[in-house]
Coordinates of C-alpha atoms in Angstrom, one line a residue:
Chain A
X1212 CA 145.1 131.2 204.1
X1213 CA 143.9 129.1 201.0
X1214 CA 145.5 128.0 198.3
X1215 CA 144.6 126.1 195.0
X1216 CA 146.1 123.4 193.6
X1217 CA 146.0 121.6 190.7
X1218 CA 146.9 117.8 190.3
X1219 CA 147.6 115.1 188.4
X1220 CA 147.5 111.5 189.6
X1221 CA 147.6 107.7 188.5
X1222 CA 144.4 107.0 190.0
X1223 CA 145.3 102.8 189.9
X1224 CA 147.3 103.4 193.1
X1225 CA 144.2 104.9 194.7
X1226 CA 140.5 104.1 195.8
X1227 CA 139.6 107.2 194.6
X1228 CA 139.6 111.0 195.5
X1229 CA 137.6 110.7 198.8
X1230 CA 139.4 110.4 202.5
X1231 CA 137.6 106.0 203.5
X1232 CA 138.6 104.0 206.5
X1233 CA 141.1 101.7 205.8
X1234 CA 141.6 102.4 201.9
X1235 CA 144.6 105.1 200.4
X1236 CA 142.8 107.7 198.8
X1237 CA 144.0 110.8 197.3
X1238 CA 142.5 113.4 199.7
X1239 CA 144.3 111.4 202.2
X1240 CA 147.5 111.3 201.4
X1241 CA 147.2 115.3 200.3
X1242 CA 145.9 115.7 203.9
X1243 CA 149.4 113.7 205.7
X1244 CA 151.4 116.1 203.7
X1245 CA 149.8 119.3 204.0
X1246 CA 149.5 119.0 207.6
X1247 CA 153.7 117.9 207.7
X1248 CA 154.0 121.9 206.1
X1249 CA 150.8 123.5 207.6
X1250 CA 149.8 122.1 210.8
X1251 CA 147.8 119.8 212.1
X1252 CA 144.4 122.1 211.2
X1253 CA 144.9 122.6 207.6
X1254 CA 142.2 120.9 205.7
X1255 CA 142.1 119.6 202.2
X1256 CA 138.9 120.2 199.8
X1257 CA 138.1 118.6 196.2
X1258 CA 136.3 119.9 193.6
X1259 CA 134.7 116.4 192.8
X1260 CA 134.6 112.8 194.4
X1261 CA 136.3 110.3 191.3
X1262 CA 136.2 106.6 192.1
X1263 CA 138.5 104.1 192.3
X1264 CA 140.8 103.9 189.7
X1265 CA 140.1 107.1 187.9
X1266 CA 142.8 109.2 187.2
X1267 CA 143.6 113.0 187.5
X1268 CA 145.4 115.4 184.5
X1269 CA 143.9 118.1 186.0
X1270 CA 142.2 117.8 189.3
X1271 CA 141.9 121.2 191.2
X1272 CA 141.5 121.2 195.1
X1273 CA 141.9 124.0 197.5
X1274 CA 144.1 124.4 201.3
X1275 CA 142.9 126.1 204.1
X1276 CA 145.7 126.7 206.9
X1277 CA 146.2 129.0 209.4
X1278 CA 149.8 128.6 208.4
X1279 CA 151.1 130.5 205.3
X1280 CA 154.0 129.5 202.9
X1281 CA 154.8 131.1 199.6
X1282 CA 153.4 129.2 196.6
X1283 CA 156.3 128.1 195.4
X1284 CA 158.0 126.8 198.4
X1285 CA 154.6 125.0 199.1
X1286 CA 154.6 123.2 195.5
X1287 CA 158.0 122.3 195.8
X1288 CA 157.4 120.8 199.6
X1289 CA 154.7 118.9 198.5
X1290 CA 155.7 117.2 195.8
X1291 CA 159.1 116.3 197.6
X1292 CA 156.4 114.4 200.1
X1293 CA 154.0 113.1 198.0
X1294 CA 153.6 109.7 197.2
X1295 CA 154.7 109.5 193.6
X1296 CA 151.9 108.6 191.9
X1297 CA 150.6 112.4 192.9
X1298 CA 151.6 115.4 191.6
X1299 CA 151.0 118.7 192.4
X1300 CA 151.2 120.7 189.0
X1301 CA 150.0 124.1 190.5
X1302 CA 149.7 125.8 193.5
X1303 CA 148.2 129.5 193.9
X1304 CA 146.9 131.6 197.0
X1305 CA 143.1 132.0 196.1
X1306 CA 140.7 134.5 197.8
X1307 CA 138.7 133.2 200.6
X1308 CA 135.6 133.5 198.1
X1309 CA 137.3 130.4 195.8
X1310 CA 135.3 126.7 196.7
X1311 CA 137.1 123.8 194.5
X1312 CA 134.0 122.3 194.2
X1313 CA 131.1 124.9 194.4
X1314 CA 132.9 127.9 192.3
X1315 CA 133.3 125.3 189.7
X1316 CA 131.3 126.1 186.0
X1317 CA 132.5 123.1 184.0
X1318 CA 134.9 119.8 184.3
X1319 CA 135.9 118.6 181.2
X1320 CA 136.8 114.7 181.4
X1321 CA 138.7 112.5 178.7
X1322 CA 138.2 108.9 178.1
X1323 CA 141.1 106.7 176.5
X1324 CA 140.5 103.6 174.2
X1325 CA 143.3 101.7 172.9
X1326 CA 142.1 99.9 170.2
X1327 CA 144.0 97.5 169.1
X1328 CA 144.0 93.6 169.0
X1329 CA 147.1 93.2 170.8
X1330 CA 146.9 95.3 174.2
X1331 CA 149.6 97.5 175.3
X1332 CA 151.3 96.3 178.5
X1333 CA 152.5 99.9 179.0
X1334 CA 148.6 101.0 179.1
X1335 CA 147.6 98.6 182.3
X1336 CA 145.1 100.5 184.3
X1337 CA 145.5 103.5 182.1
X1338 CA 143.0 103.1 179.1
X1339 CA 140.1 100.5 178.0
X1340 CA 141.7 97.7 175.9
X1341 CA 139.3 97.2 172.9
X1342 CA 140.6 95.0 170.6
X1343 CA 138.0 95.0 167.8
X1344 CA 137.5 98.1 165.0
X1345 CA 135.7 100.9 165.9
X1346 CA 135.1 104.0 163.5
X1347 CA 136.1 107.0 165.1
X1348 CA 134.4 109.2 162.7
X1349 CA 130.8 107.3 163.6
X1350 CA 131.5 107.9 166.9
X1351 CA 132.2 111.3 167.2
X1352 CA 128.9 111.4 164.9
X1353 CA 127.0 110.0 168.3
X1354 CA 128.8 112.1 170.5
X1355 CA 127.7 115.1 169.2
X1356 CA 124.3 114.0 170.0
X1357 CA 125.0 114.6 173.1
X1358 CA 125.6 118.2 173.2
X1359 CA 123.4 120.2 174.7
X1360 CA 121.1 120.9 177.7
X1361 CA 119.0 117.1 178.5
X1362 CA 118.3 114.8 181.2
X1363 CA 120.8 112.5 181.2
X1364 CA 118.7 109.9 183.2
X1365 CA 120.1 107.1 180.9
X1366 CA 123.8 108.3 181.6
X1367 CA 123.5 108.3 185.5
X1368 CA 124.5 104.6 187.1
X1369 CA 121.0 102.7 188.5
X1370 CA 120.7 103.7 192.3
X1371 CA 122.0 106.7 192.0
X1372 CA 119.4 109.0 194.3
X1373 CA 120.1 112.3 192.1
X1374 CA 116.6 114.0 191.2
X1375 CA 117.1 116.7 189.2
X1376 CA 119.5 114.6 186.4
X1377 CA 119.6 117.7 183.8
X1378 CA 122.7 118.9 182.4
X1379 CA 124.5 121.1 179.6
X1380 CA 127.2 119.4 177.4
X1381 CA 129.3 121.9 175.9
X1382 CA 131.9 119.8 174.2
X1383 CA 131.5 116.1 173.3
X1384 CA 133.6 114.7 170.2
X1385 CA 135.9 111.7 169.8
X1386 CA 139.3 111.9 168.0
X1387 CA 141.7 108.9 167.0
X1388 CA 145.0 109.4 167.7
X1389 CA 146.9 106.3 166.3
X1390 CA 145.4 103.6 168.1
X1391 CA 143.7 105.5 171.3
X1392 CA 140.0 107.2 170.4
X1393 CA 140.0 110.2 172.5
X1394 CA 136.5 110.8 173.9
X1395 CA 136.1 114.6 175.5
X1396 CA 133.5 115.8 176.8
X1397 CA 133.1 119.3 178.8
X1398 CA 129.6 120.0 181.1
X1399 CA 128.4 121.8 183.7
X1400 CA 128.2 119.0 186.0
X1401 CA 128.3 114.4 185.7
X1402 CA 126.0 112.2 187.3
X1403 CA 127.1 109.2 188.6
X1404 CA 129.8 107.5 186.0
X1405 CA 127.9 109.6 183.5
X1406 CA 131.5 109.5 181.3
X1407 CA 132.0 105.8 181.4
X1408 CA 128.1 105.1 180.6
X1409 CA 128.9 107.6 177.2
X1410 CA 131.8 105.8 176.4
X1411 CA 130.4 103.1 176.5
X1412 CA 127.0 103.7 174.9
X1413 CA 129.3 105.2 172.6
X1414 CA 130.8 102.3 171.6
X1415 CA 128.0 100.0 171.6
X1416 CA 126.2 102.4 168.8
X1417 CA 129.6 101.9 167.2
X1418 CA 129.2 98.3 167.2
X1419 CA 126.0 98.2 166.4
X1420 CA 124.8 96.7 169.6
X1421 CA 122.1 99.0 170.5
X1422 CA 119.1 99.1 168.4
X1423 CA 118.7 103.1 169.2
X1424 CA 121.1 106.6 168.3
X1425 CA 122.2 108.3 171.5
X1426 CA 119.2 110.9 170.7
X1427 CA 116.6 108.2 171.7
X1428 CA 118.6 106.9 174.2
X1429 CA 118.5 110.3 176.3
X1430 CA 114.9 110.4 175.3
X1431 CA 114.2 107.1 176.9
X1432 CA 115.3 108.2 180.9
X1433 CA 116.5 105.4 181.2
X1434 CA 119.6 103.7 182.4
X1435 CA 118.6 100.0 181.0
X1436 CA 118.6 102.4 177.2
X1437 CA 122.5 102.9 177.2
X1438 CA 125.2 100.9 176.9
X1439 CA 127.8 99.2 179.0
X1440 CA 129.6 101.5 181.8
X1441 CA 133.2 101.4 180.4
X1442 CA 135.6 100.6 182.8
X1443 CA 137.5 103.0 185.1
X1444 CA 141.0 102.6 184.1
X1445 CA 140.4 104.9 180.8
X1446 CA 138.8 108.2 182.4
X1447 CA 140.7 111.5 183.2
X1448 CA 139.7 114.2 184.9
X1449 CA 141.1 116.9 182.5
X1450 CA 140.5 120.2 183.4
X1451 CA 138.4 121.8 185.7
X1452 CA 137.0 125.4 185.0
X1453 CA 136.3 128.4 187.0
Chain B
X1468 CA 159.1 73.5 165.5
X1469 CA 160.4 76.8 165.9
X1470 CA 159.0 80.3 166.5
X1471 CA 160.3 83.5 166.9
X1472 CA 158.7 86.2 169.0
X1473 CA 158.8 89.6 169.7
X1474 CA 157.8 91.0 173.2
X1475 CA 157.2 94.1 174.6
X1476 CA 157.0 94.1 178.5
X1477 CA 156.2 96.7 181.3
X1478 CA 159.4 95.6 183.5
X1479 CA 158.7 97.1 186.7
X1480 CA 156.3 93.9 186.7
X1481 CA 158.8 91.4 186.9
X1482 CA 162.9 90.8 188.0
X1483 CA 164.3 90.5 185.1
X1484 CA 163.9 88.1 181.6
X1485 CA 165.5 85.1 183.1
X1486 CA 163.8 82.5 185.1
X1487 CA 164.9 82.7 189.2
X1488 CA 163.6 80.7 191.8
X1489 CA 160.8 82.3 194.2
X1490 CA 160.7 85.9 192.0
X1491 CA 158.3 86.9 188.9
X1492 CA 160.3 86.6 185.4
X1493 CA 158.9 87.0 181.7
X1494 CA 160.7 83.7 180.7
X1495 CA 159.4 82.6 183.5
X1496 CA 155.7 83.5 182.9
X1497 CA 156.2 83.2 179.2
X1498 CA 157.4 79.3 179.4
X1499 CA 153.9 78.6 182.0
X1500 CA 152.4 80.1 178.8
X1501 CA 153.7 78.4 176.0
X1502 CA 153.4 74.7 177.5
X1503 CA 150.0 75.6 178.6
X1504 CA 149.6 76.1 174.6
X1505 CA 152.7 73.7 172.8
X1506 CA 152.7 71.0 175.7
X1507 CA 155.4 70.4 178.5
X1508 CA 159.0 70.4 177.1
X1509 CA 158.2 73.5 174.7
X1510 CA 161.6 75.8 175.5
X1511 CA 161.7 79.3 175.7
X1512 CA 165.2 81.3 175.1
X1513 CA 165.7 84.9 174.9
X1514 CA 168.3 87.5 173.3
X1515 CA 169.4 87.9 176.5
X1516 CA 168.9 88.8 180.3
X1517 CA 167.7 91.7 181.3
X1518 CA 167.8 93.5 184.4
X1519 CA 164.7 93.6 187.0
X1520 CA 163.1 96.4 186.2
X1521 CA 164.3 97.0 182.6
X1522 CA 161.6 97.5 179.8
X1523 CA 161.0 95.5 176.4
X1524 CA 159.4 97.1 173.7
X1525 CA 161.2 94.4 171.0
X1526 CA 162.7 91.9 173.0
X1527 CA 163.3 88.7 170.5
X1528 CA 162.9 85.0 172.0
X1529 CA 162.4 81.9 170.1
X1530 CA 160.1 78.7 171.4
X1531 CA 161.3 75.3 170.6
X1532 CA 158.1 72.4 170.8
X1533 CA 157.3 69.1 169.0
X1534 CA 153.9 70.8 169.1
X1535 CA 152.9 73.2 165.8
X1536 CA 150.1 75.3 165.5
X1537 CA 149.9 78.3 163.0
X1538 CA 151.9 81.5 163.9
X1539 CA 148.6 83.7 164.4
X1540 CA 146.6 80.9 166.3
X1541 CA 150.1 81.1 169.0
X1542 CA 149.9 84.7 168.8
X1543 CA 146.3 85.3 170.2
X1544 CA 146.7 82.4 172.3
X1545 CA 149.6 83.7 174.4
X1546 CA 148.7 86.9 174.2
X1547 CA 144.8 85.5 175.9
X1548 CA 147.0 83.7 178.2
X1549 CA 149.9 86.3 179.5
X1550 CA 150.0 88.4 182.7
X1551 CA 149.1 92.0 181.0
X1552 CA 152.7 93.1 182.2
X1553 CA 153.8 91.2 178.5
X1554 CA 152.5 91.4 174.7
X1555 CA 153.5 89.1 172.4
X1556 CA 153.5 91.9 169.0
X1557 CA 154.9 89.1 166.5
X1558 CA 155.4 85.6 166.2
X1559 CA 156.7 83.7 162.8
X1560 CA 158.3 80.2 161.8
X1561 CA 162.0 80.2 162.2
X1562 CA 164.4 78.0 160.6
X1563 CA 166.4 75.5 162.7
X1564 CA 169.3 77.7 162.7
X1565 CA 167.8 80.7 164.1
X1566 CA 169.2 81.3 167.8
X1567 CA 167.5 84.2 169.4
X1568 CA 170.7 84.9 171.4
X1569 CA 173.2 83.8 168.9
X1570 CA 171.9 85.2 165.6
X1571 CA 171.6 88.1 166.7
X1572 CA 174.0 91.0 164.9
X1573 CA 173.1 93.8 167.1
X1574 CA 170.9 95.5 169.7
X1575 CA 169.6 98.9 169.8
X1576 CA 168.3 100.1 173.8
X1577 CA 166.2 103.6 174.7
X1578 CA 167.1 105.2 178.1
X1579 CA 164.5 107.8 178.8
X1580 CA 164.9 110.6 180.7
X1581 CA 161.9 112.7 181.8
X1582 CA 163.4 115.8 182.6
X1583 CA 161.4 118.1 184.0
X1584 CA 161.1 120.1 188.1
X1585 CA 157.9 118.0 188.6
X1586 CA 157.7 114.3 188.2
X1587 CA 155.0 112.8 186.1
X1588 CA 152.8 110.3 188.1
X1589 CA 152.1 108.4 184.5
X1590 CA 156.0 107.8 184.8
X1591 CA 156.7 106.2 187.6
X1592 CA 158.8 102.5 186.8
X1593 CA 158.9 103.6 183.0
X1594 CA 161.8 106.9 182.9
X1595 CA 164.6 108.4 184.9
X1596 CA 163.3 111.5 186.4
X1597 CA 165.9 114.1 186.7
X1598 CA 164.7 117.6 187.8
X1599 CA 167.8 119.6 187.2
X1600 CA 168.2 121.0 183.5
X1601 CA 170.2 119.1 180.8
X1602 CA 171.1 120.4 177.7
X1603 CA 169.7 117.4 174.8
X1604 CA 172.8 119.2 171.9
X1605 CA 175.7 119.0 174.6
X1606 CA 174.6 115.5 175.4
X1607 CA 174.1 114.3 171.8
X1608 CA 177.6 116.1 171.3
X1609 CA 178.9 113.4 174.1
X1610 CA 177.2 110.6 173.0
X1611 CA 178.9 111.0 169.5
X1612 CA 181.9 109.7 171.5
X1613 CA 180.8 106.5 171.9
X1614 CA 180.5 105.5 168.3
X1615 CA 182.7 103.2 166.9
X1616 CA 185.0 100.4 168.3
X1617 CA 186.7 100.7 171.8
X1618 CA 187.0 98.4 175.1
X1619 CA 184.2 99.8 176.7
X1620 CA 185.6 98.9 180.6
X1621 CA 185.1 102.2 182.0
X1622 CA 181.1 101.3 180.7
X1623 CA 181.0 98.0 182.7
X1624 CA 179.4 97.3 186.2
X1625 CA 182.6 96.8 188.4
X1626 CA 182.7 93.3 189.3
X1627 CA 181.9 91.9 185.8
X1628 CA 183.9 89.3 184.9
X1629 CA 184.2 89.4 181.0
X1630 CA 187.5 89.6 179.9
X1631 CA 186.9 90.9 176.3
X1632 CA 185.1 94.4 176.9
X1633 CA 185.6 95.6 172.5
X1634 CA 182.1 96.6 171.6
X1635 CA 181.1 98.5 168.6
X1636 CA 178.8 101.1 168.7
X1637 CA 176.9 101.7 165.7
X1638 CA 174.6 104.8 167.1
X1639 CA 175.2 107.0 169.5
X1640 CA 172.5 109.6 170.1
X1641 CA 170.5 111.8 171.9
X1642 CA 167.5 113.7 171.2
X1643 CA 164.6 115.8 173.5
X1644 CA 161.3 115.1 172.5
X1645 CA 159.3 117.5 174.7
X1646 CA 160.8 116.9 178.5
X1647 CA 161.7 113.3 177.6
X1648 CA 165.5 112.9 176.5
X1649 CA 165.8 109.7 174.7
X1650 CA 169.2 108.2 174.1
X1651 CA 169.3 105.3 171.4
X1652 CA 172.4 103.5 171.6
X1653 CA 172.8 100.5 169.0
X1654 CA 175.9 98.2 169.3
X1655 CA 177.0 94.5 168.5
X1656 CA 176.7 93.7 171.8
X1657 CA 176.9 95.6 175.5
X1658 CA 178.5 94.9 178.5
X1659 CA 176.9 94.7 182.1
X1660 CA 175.2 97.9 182.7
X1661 CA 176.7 99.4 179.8
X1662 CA 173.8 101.7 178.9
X1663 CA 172.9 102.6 182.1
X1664 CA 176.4 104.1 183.0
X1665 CA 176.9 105.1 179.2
X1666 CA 173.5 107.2 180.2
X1667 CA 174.6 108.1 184.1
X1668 CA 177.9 109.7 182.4
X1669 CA 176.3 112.0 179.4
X1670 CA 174.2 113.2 182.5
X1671 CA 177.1 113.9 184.5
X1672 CA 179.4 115.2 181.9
X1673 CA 176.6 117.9 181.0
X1674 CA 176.1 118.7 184.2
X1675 CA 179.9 119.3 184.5
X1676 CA 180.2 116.4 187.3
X1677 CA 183.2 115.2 185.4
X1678 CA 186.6 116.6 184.9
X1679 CA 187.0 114.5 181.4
X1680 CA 184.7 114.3 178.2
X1681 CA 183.4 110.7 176.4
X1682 CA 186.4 110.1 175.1
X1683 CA 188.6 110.2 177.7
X1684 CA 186.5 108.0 180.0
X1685 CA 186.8 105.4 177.5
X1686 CA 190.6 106.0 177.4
X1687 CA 190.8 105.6 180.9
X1688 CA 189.3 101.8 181.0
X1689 CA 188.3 102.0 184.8
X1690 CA 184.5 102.0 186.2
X1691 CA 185.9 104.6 188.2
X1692 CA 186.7 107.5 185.3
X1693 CA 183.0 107.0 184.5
X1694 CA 179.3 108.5 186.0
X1695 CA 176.4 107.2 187.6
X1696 CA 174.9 104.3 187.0
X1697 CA 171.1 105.3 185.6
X1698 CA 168.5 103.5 187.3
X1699 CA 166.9 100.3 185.8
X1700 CA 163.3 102.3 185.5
X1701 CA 164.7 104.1 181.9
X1702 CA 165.7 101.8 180.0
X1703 CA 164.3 99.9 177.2
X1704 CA 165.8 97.0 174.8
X1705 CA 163.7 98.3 171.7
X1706 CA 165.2 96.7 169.1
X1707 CA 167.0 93.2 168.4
X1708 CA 168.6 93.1 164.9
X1709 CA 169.6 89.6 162.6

């Protein structure tokens, strides 16, 4: 049997999605408790790696068990054994066709800045403190820049062995919402901490810190082009389209 | 010289507002702060205690020194200086007379409850999750009957030993803002656990837990007439008046 499921999670009590020796992950605590209801076979599957610290709104993953449970009673199970910082917000039977990762067509990510001078102390871990002004309206100017089929060479983290680095932005804007900017953007695939190298780029145009527009720094392949990689604690894994 | 400060504070950081021996406190962590900054017999006093675990998001303190430096020079530099888990969001000159405990006139708390089947991992430490359905009109219907002037010893952790339980309520209500419930309760002063069992007993009246209504649980002056006592997680002092 498979199922999907689709999660949410505080990503700052985890070292990321990915089952590591030694380190609580998501995947592995997903794993204790669907082998508790499944059996000791049932496997767990993501439809991305995050890192440390990054959190889930929307994270999709899919169950494979011999055992079968009807979806609801399944949610309900899981939650009730979940550590709390997980939460399973969906769980459906999928045909045996459905990957999490390779029937994927898009991810759409979200990247919280609170800007504001005085930080938040309810927003630890959850956003990028950044206490000087920055115009939304510019910013969502840059962003659009990067819509579009490109190589995103200059948005993929140095080291990263990824050759073929082209791919299609469908969405890309930045809204302000009181004091958070909003940065969504929607592709058909991320490099390496291609949304925290955005952000940040982002911001950096913003700021005036970069002598180039985000069009020349895509043109430029090259990581040393963009800006800073902003930090962890601000990116969500949205949504996750199939 | 004296200041007065307003705080906002994640509580699930820290056991409580006042200092203990061998456990994290914000006067604790706030007075290694403020002598770091107005030298070594600067004095820090607050409105009042608060439990471990219990939010700020306008807790009122006021810092006694023989050092002076100007209120926005203080500001930045505690708020540089602070464990994240605290935000100092104002800080002025106060007269001599000012007392943060003693001038105060009256205190207004939140107690949220997320109310929703699923728990919210962005939650944990900051609401009261309850999964079973509460009706937010009923409950503001209830809450009503707290307004006004009564001896509020049905309200009061058994054990207390204040002898004088009259309180006056000046605001009484609840509203839902999406699956949050927020209750905002605003008195001249509150008793030992006073919200959180004021908040345990409009839960349990609306669930129909309770043979009596509000008003006769306040009639009855006995810790025993009343409901549950909410955990610490969902409450917040949000507002000190003078």
């Amino acid at each position: 049997m498979k199922y999907k499921l689709t999660l949410s999670f505080d990503g700052s009590a985890f070292s990321g999605w990915q089952v590591q020796n030694n380190a609580p992950t998501v995947q592995a605590e997903l794993t204790r408790c669907v082998r508790i209801i499944l059996g000791d076979t049932a496997t767990v599957t993501g439809s991305s790696r995050t890192d440390s610290g990054v959190h889930a709104l929307g994270f999709v993953c899919h169950i494979e068990s011999e055992k079968s449970l009807p979806e609801s009673s399944l949610l309900s199970a899981l939650n009730h054994n979940l550590d709390t910082h997980i939460a399973v917000l969906d769980c459906v039977k999928a045909p045996d066709s459905f990957h999490a990762r390779y029937s994927a067509v898009s991810k759409e990510y979200h990247y919280i800045i609170h800007n504001s001078e005085i930080h938040d102390p309810f927003l630890n871990s959850r956003v990028w403190h950044y206490p000087y002004p920055l115009d939304a309206v510019k910013m969502n100017e840059s962003a659009a820049e990067l819509l579009g089929e490109h190589r995103f060479t200059s948005f993929m983290a140095a080291g990263s062995k990824i050759v073929d680095t082209t791919r299609c932005v469908y969405k890309s804007e930045v809204i302000r919402d009181g004091k958070s900017l909003v940065f969504s953007v929607c592709a058909n695939g991320f490099l390496y901490n291609m949304v925290r190298i955005m952000t940040g780029t982002l911001v950096d145009v913003c700021r005036g810190r970069l002598d180039v527009g985000v069009a020349d720094i895509i043109k430029a392949e090259d990581r040393a082009a963009a800006g800073v990689t902003a930090p962890a604690s601000g990116l969500y894994l949205y949504r996750v389209n199939y």
